[in-house]
mmCIF file of C-alpha atoms and ligand atoms in Angstrom:
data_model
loop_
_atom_site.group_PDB
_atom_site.id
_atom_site.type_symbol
_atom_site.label_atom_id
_atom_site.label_comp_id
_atom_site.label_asym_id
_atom_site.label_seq_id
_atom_site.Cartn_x
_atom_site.Cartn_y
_atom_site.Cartn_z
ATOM 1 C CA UNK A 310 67.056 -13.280 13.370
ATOM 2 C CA UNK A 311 65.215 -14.600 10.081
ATOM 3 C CA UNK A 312 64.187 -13.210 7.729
ATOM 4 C CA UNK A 313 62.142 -12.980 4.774
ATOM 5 C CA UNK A 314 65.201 -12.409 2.623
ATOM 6 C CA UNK A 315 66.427 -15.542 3.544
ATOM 7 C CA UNK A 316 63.804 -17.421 2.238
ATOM 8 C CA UNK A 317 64.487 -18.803 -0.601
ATOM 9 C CA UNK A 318 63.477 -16.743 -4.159
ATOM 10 C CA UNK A 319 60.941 -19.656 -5.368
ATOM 11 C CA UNK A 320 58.309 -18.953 -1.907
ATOM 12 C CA UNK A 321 60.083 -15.045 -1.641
ATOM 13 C CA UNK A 322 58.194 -13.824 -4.565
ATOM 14 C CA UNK A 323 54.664 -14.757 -3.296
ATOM 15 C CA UNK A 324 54.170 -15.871 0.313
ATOM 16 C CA UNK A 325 50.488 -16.765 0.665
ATOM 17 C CA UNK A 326 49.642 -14.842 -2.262
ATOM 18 C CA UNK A 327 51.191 -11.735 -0.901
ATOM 19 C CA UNK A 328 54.585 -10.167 -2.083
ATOM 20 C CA UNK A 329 57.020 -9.702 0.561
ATOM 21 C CA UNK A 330 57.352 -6.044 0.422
ATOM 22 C CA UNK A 331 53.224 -6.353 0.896
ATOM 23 C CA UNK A 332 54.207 -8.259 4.043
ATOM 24 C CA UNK A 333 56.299 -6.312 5.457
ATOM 25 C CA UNK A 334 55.010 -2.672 4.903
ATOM 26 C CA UNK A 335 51.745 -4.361 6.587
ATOM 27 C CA UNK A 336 53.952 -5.327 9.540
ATOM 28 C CA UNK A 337 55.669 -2.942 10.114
ATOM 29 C CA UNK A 338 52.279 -0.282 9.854
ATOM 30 C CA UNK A 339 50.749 -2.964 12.578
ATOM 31 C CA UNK A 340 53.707 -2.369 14.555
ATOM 32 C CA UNK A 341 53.907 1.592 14.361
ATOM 33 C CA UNK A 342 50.291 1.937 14.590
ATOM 34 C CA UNK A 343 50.352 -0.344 18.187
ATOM 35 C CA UNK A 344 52.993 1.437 19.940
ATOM 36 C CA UNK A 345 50.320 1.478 22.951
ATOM 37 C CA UNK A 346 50.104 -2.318 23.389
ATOM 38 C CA UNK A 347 46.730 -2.886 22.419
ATOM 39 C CA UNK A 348 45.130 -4.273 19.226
ATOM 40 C CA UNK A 349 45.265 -2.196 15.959
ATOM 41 C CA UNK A 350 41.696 -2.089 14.332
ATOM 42 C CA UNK A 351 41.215 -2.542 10.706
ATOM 43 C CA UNK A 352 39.934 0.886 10.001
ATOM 44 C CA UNK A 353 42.852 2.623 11.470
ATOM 45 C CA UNK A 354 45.174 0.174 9.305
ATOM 46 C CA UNK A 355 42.770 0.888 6.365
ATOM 47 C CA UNK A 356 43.152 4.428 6.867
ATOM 48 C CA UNK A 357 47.155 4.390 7.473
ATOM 49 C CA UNK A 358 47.647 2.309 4.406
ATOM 50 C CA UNK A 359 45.109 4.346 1.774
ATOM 51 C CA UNK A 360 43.249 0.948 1.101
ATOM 52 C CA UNK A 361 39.466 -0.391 1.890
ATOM 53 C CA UNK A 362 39.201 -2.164 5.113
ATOM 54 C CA UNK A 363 37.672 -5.238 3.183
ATOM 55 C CA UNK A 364 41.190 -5.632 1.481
ATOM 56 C CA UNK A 365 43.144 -5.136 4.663
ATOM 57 C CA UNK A 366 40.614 -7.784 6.303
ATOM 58 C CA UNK A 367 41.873 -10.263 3.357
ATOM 59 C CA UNK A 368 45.431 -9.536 4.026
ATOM 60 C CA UNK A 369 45.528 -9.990 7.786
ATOM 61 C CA UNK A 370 43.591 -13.255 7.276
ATOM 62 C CA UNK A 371 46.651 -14.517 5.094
ATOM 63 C CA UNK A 372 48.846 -12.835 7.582
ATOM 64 C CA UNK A 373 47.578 -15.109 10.586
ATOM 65 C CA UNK A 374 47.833 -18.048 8.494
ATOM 66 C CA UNK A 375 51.857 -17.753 7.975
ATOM 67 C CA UNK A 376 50.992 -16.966 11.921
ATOM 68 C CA UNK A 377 52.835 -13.117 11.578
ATOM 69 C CA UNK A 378 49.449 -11.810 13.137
ATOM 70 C CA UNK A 379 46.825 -12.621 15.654
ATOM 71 C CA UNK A 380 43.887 -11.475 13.862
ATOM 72 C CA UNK A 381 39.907 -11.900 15.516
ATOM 73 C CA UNK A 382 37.471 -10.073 13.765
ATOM 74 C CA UNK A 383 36.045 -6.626 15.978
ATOM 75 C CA UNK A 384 38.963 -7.501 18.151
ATOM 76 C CA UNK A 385 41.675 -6.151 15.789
ATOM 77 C CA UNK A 386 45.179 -7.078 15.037
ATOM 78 C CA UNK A 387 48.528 -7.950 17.138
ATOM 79 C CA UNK A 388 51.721 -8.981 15.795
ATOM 80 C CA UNK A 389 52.890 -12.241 16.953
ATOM 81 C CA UNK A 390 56.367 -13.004 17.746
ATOM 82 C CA UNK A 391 57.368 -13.662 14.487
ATOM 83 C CA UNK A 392 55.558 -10.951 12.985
ATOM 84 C CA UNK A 393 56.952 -8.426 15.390
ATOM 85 C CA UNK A 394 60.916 -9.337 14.458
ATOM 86 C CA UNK A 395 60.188 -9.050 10.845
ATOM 87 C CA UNK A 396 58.537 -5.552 11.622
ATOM 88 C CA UNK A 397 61.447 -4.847 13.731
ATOM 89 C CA UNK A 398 64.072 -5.796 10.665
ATOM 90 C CA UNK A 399 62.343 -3.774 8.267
ATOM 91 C CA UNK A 400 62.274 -0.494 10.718
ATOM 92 C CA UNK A 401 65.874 -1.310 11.672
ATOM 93 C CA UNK A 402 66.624 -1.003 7.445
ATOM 94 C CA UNK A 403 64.362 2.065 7.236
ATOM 95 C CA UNK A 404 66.166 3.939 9.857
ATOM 96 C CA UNK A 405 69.609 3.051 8.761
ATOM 97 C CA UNK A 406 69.071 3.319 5.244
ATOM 98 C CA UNK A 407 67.867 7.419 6.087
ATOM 99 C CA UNK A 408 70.870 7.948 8.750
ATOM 100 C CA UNK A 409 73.182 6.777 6.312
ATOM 101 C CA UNK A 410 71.589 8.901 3.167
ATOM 102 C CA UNK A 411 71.551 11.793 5.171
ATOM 103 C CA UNK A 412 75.401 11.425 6.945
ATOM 104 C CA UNK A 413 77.294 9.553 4.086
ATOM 105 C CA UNK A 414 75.688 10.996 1.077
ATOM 106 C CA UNK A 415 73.849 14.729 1.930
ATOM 107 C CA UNK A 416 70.621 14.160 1.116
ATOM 108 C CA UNK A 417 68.294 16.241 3.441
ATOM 109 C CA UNK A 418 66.160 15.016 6.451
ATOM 110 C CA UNK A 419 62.685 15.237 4.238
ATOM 111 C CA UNK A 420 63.541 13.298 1.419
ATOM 112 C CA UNK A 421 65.444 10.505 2.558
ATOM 113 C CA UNK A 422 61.766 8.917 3.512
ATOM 114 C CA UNK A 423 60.879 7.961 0.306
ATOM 115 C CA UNK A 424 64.223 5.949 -0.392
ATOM 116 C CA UNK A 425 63.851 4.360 2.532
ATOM 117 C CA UNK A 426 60.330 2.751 1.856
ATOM 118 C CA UNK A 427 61.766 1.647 -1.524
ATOM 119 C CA UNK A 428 65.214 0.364 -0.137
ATOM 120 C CA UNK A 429 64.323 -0.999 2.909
ATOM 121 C CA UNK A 430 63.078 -4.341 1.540
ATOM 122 C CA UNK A 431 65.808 -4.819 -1.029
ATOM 123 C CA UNK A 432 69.265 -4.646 1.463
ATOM 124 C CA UNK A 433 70.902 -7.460 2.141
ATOM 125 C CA UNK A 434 72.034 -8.813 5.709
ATOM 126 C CA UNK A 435 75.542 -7.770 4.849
ATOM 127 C CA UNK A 436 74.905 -4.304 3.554
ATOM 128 C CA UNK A 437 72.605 -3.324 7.014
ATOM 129 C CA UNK A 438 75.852 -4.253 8.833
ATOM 130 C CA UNK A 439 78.255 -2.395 7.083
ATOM 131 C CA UNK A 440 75.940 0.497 6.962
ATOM 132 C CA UNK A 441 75.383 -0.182 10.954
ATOM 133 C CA UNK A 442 79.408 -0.103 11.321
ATOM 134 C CA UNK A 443 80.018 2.964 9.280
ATOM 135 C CA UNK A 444 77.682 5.003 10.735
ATOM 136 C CA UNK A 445 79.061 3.425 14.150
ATOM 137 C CA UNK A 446 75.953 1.536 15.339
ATOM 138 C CA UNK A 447 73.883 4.609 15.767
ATOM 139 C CA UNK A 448 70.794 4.306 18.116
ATOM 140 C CA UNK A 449 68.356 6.986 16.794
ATOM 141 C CA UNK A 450 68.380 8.382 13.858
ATOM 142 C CA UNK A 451 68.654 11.906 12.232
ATOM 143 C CA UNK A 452 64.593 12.325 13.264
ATOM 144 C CA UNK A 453 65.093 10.865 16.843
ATOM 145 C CA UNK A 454 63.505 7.591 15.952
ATOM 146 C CA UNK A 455 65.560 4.578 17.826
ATOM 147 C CA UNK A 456 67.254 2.550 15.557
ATOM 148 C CA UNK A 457 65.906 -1.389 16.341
ATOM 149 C CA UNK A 458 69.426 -3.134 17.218
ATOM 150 C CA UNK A 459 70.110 -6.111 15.022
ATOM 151 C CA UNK A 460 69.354 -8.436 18.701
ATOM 152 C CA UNK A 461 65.820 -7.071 17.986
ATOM 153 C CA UNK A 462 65.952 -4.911 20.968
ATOM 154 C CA UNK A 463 64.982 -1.015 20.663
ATOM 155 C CA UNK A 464 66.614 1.796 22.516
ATOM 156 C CA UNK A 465 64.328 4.235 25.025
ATOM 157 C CA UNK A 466 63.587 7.123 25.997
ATOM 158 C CA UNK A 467 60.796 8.762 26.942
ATOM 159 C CA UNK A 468 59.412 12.065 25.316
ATOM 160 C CA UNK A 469 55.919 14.327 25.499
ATOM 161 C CA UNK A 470 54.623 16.548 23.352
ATOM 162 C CA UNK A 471 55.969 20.759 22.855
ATOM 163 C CA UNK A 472 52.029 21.395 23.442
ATOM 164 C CA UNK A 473 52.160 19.778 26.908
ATOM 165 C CA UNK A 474 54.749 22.164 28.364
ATOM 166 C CA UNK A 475 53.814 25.414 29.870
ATOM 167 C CA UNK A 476 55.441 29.332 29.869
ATOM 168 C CA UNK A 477 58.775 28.916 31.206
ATOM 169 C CA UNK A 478 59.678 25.248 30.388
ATOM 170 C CA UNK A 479 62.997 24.407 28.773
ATOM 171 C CA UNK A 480 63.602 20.415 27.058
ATOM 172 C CA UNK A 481 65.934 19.073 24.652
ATOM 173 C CA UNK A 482 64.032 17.921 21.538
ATOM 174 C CA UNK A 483 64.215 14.396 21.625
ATOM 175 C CA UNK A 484 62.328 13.459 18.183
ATOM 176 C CA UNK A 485 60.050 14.370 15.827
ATOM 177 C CA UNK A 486 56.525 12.912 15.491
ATOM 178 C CA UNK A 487 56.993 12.270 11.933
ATOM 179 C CA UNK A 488 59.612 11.246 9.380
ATOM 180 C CA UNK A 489 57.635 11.533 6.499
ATOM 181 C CA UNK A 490 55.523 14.896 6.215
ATOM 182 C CA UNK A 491 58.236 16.747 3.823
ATOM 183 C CA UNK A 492 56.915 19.877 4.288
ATOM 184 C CA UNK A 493 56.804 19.607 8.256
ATOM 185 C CA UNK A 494 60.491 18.473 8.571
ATOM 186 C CA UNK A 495 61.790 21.070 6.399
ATOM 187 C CA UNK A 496 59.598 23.737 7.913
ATOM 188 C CA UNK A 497 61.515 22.648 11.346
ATOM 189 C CA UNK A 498 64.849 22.020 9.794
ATOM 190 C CA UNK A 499 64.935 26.044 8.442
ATOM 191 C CA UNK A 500 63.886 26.814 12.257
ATOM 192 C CA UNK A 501 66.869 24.883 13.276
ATOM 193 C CA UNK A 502 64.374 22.916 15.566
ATOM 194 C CA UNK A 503 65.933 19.385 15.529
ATOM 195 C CA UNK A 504 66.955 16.658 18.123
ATOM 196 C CA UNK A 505 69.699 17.643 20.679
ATOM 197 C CA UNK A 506 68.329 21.219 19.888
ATOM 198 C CA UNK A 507 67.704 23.136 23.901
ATOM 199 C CA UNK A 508 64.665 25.220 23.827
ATOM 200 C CA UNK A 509 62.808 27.496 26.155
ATOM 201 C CA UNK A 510 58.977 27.981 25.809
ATOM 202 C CA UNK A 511 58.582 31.935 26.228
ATOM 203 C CA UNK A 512 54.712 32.278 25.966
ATOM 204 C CA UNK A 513 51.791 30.626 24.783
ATOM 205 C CA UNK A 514 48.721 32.261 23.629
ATOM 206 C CA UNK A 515 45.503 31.631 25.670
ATOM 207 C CA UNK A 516 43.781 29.069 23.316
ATOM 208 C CA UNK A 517 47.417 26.903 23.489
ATOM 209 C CA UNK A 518 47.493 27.687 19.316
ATOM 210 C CA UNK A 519 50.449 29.810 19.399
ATOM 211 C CA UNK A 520 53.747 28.668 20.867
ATOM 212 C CA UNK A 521 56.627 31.437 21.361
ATOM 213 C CA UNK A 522 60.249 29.371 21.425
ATOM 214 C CA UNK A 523 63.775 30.370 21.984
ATOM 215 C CA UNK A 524 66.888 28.020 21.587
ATOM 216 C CA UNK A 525 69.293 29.826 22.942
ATOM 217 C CA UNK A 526 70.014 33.394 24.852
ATOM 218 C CA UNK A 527 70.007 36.361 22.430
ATOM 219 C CA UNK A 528 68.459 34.370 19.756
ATOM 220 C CA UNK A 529 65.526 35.522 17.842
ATOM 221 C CA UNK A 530 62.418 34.261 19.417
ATOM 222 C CA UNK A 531 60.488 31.794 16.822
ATOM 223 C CA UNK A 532 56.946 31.536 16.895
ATOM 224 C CA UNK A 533 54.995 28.046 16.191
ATOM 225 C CA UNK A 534 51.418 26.953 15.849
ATOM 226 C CA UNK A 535 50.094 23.711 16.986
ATOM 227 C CA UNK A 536 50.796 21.604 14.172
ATOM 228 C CA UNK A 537 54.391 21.838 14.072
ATOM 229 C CA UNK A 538 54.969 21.981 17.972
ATOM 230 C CA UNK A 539 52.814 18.879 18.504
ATOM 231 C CA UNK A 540 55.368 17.039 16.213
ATOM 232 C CA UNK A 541 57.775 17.629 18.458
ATOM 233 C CA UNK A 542 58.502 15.901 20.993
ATOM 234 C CA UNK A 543 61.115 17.075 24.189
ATOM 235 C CA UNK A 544 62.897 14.138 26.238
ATOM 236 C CA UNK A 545 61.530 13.493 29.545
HETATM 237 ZN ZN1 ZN B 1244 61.079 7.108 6.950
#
């Protein structure tokens, strides 16, 4: 698919006034944030993004005129088809780039996020592949996220929510919500709560705060509050 690596360095450096790492971080927020379908409003893009919504309005007006976005005003955003494969690239990069720091070189599942962000718009075409090849063309990676494929395609599956099952339920965790709250993901890795992981919900306290887990028979029971069980999410 193209990409904005391949165009050349003179327009790379400033597309529309906008650097290309701009570009594609705004993409590929557009993208996470409208996992529903439906438009993305500027105030929730302000908000992911830690910027005014009169500077996001100014970028998604540039953005719809190298046609990435659909923008209308009190509408919101979508991505259009172009806009959607670059977002797609720049995921499949992130993803990679933290399966491969965590399985090739031992860094741990909460800090490979920030290496990603930096790294993901820098790899070449022929470095995603031969990451994609050594780690065998993984489909998720080591937080359950699916990997996009490099035919733009992204694998399924369907999860819900710890906090929607009730006393007596047993899942496999399937993903966590988040790959980049540090102190979440290594609050759950020392709890040995991670994907593939078979748990049993034991009890829940009345006001659905409390969660009471166990992975496996014999096993110390853990006990969770809602934060951390609503970022994880059990396959369907
Ligand atoms: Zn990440």
């Amino acid at each position: 698919m193209p990409k904005i690596q391949d165009i050349p360095d003179s327009s790379r450096s400033s597309r529309g006034g906008m650097s290309h790492q701009a570009i594609e971080d705004y993409l590929k927020t557009i993208y996470r944030l409208a996992q529903d379908g439906s438009p993305v409003s500027t105030n929730r893009l302000a908000e992911a993004r830690s910027v005014k919504p009169a500077s996001v309005t100014g970028m998604l007006k540039r953005l719809a005129g190298l046609e990435l976005v659909n923008y209308q005003k009190h509408y919101g955003v979508t991505l259009t088809d172009e806009g959607r494969k670059i977002a797609l690239e720049v995921l499949r990069h992130h993803r990679l780039i933290e399966t491969y720091l965590i399985k090739a070189l031992g860094f741990e599942w909460d800090e490979v996020h920030e290496q990603a962000e930096l790294l993901e718009h820098v790899i070449s075409e022929k470095l995603e592949e031969r990451i994609a090849a050594y780690l065998n063309h993984p489909e998720f990676d080591p937080h359950g996220s699916p990997i996009p494929r490099a035919d733009g395609s992204v694998p399924q599956v369907q999860t819900r929510p710890l906090t929607t099952m009730v006393i007596g339920d047993q899942g496999e965790i399937s993903r966590i919500a988040t790959d980049s709250n540090s102190d979440l993901l290594r609050e759950l890795a020392k709890l040995d709560l991670v994907p593939g992981k078979h748990l049993h919900v034991l009890a829940i306290s009345a006001d659905r705060d409390q969660f009471t887990l166990q992975l496996a028979q014999n096993d110390h029971p853990i006990e969770l509050g809602f934060e951390l069980a609503d970022a994880i999410l059990i396959k369907i």
